[in-house]
mmCIF file of C-alpha atoms and ligand atoms in Angstrom:
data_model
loop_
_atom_site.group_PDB
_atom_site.id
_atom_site.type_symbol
_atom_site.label_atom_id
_atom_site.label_comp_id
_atom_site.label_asym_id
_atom_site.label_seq_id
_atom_site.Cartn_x
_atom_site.Cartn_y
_atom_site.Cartn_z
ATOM 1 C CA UNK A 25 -5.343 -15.904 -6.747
ATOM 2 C CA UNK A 26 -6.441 -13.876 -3.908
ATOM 3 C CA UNK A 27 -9.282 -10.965 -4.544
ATOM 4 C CA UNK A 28 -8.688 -7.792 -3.856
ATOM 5 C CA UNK A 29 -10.914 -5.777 -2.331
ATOM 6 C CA UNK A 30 -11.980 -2.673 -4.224
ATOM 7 C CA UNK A 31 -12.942 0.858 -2.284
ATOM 8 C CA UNK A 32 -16.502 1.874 -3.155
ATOM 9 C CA UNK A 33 -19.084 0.171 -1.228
ATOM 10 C CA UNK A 34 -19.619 0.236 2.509
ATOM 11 C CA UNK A 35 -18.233 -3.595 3.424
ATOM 12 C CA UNK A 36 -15.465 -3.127 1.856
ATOM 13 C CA UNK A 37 -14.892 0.300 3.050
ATOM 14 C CA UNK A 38 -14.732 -0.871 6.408
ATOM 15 C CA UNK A 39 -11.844 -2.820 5.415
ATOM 16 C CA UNK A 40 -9.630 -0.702 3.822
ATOM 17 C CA UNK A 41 -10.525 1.922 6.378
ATOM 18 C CA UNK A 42 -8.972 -0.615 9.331
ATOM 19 C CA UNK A 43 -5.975 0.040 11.401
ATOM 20 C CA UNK A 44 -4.345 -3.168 10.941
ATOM 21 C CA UNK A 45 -3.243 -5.185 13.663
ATOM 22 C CA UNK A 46 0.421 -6.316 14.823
ATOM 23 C CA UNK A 47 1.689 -9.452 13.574
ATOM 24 C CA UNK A 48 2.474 -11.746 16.445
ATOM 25 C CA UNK A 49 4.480 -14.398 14.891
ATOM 26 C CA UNK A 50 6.011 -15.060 11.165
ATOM 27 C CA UNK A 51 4.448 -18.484 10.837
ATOM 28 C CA UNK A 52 3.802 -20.810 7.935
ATOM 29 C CA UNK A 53 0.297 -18.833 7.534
ATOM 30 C CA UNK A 54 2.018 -15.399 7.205
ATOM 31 C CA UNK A 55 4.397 -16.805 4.514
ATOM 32 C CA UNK A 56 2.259 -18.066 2.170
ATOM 33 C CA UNK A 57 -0.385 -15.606 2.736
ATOM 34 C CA UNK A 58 2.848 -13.171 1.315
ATOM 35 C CA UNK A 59 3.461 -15.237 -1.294
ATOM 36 C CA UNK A 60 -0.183 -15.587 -2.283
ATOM 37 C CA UNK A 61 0.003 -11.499 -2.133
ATOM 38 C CA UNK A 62 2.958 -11.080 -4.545
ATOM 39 C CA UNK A 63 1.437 -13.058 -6.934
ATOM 40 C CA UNK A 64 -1.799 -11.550 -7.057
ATOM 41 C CA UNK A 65 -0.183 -7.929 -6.988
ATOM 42 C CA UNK A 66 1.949 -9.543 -9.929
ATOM 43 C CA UNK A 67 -1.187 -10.365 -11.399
ATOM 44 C CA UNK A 68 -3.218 -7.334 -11.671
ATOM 45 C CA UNK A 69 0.158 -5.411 -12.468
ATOM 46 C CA UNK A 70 0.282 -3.646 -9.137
ATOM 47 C CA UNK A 71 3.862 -2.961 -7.472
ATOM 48 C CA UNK A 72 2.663 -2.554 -3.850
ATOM 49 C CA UNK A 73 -0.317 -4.684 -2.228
ATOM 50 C CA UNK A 74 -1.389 -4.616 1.543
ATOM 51 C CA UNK A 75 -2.699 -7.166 3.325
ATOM 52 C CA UNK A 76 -6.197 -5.672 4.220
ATOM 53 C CA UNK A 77 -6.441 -5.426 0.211
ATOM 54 C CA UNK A 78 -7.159 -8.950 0.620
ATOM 55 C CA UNK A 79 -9.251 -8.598 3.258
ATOM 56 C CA UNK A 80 -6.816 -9.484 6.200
ATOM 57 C CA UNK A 81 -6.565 -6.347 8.580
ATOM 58 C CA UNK A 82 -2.694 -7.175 9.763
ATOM 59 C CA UNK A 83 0.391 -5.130 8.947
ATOM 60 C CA UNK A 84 1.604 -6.752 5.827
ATOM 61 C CA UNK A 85 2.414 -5.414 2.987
ATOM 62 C CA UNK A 86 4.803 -6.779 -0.488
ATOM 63 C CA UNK A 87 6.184 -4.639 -2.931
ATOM 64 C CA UNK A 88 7.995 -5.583 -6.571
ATOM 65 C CA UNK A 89 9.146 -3.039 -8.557
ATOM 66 C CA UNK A 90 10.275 -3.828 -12.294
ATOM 67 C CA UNK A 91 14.184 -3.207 -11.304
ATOM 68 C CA UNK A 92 13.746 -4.542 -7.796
ATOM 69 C CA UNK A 93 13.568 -7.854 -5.552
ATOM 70 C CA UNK A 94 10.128 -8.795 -4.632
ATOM 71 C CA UNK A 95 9.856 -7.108 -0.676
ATOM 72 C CA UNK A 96 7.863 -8.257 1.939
ATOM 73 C CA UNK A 97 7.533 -5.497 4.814
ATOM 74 C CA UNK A 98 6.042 -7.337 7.973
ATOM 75 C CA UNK A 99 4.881 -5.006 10.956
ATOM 76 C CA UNK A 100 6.695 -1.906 9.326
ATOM 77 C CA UNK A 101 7.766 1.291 11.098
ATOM 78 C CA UNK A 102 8.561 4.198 8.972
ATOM 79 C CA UNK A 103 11.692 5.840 10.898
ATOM 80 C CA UNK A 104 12.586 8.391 9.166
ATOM 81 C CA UNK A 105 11.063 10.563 5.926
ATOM 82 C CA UNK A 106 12.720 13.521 4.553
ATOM 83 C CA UNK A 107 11.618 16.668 4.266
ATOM 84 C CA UNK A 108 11.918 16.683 0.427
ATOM 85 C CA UNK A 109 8.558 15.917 -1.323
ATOM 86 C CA UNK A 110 7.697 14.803 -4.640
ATOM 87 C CA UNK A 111 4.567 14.720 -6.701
ATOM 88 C CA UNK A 112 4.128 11.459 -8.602
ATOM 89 C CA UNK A 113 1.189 9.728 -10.302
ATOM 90 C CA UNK A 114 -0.417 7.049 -8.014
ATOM 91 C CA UNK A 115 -2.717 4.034 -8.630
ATOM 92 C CA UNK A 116 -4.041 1.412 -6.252
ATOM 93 C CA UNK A 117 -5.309 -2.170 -6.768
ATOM 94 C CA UNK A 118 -8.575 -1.144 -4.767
ATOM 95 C CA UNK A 119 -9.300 2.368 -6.615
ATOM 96 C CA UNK A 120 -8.837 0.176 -10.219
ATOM 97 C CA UNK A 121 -8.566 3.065 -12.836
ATOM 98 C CA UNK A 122 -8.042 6.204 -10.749
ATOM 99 C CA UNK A 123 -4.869 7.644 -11.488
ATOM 100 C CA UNK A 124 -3.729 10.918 -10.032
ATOM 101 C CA UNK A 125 -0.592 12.750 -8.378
ATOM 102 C CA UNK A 126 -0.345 12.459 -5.197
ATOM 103 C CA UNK A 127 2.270 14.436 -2.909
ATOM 104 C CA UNK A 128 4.830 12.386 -0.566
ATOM 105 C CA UNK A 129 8.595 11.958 0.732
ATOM 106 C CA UNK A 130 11.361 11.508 -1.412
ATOM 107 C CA UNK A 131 12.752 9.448 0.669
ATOM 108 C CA UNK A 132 12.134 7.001 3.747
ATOM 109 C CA UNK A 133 14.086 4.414 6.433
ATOM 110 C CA UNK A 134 11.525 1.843 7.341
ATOM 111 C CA UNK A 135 12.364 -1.168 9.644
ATOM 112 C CA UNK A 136 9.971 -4.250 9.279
ATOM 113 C CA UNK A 137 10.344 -8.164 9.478
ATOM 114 C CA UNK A 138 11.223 -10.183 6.475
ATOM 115 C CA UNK A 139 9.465 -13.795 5.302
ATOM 116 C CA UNK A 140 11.878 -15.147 7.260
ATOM 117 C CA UNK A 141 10.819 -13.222 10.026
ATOM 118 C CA UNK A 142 14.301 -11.590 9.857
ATOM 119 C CA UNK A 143 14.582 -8.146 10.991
ATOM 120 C CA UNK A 144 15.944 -5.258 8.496
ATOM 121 C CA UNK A 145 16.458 -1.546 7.447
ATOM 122 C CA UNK A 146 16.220 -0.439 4.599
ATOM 123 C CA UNK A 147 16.486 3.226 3.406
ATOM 124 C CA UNK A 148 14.393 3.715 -0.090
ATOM 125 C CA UNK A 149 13.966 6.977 -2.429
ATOM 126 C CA UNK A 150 11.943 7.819 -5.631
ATOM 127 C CA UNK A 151 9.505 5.432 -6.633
ATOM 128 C CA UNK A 152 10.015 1.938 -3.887
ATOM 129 C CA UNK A 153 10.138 5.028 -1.183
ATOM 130 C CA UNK A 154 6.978 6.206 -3.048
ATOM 131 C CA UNK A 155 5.142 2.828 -2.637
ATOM 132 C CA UNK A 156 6.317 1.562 0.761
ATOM 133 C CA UNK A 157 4.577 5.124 1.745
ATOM 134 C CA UNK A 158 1.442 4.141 0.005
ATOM 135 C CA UNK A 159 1.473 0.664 1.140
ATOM 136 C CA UNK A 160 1.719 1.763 4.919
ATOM 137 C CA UNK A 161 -0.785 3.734 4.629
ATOM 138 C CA UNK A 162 -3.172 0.755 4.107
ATOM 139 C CA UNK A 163 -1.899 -0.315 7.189
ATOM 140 C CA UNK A 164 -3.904 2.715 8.760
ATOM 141 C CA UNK A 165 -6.641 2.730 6.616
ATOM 142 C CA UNK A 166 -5.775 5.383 4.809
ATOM 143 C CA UNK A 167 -6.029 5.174 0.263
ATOM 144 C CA UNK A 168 -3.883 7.623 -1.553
ATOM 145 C CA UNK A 169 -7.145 9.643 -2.474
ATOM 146 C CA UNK A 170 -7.111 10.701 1.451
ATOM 147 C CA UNK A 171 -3.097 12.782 0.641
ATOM 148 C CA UNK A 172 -4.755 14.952 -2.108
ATOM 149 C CA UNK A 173 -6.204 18.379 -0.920
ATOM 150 C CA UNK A 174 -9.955 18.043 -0.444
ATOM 151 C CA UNK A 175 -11.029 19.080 -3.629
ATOM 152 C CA UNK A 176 -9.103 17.409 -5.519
ATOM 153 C CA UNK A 177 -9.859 14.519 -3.448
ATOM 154 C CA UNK A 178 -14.041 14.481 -4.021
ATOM 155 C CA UNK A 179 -13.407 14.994 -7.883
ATOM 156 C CA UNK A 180 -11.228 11.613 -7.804
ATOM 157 C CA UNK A 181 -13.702 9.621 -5.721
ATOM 158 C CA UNK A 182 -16.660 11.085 -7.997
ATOM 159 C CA UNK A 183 -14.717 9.861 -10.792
ATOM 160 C CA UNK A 184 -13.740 6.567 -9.722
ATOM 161 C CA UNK A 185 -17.167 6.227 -8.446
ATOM 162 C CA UNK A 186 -19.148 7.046 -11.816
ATOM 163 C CA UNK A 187 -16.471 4.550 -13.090
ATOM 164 C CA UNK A 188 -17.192 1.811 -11.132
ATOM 165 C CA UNK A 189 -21.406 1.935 -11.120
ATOM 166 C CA UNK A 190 -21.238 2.424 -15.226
HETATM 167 NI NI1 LIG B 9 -2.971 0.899 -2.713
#
């Protein structure tokens, strides 16, 4: 199982906060570092996990809802979001516990590479649009706490963070 790096201390706040780097090549390594990701994510009952949530600052990210195929999104490029947003309660692996609503598109295209190394499109609404968006963000460095408005934002990391150092 591979650990997942939780926000909340400076080393591993330089992770998550990482643009991510291109992926050059869909090799053996890349495969079964995605398969090693959809397991853990399957593990700690996540449905999206990025790959510099395991501490490897490339743009890779898996996603498994309960009604969908396990995804792997390799070097993604959102194309296209609509205009219509939605508010719907987030989590993330690396901000264990925090729960809140966060603000995004209904809807998304996103191109990316497969495991095969196979290129796609796929156009995604409600909740897989939902995660892909949060997932992609990772790829940036951004967490889900950074979309809420700023207040709202310091009362979740205060929370998370008196959480965390009880
Ligand atoms: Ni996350």
């Amino acid at each position: 199982m591979l650990d997942i790096v939780t926000f909340g201390s400076e080393a591993t706040d330089a992770i998550l906060r990482a643009k991510a780097e291109p992926i050059k090549d869909v090799n053996a390594e890349i495969k079964a570092l995605a398969a090693a990701m959809l397991e853990s994510m399957e593990h700690g009952r996540g449905i999206g996990l990025a790959a510099p949530q395991v501490d490897r600052s490339i743009r890779l990210f898996v996603t498994r809802l309960d009604d969908d195929e396990p995804r792997v999104f390799i070097n993604p490029e959102i194309l296209l979001v609509s205009e219509e947003l939605t508010d719907y309660e987030e989590g993330c692996l690396s901000l264990p516990g925090l729960y809140t609503n966060v603000r995004r598109a209904e809807s998304v295209k996103v191109r990316a590479w497969n495991a095969r190394g196979k290129l796609f499109t796929l156009e995604a609404s409600g909740l897989l649009a939902r995660v892909i968006l949060h997932e992609n963000d990772h790829l940036e460095g951004l967490l889900f706490i950074d979309r809420l408005g700023e207040k709202r934002r310091q009362r979740a990391v205060q929370a998370y963070l008196k959480k965390i150092r009880m």
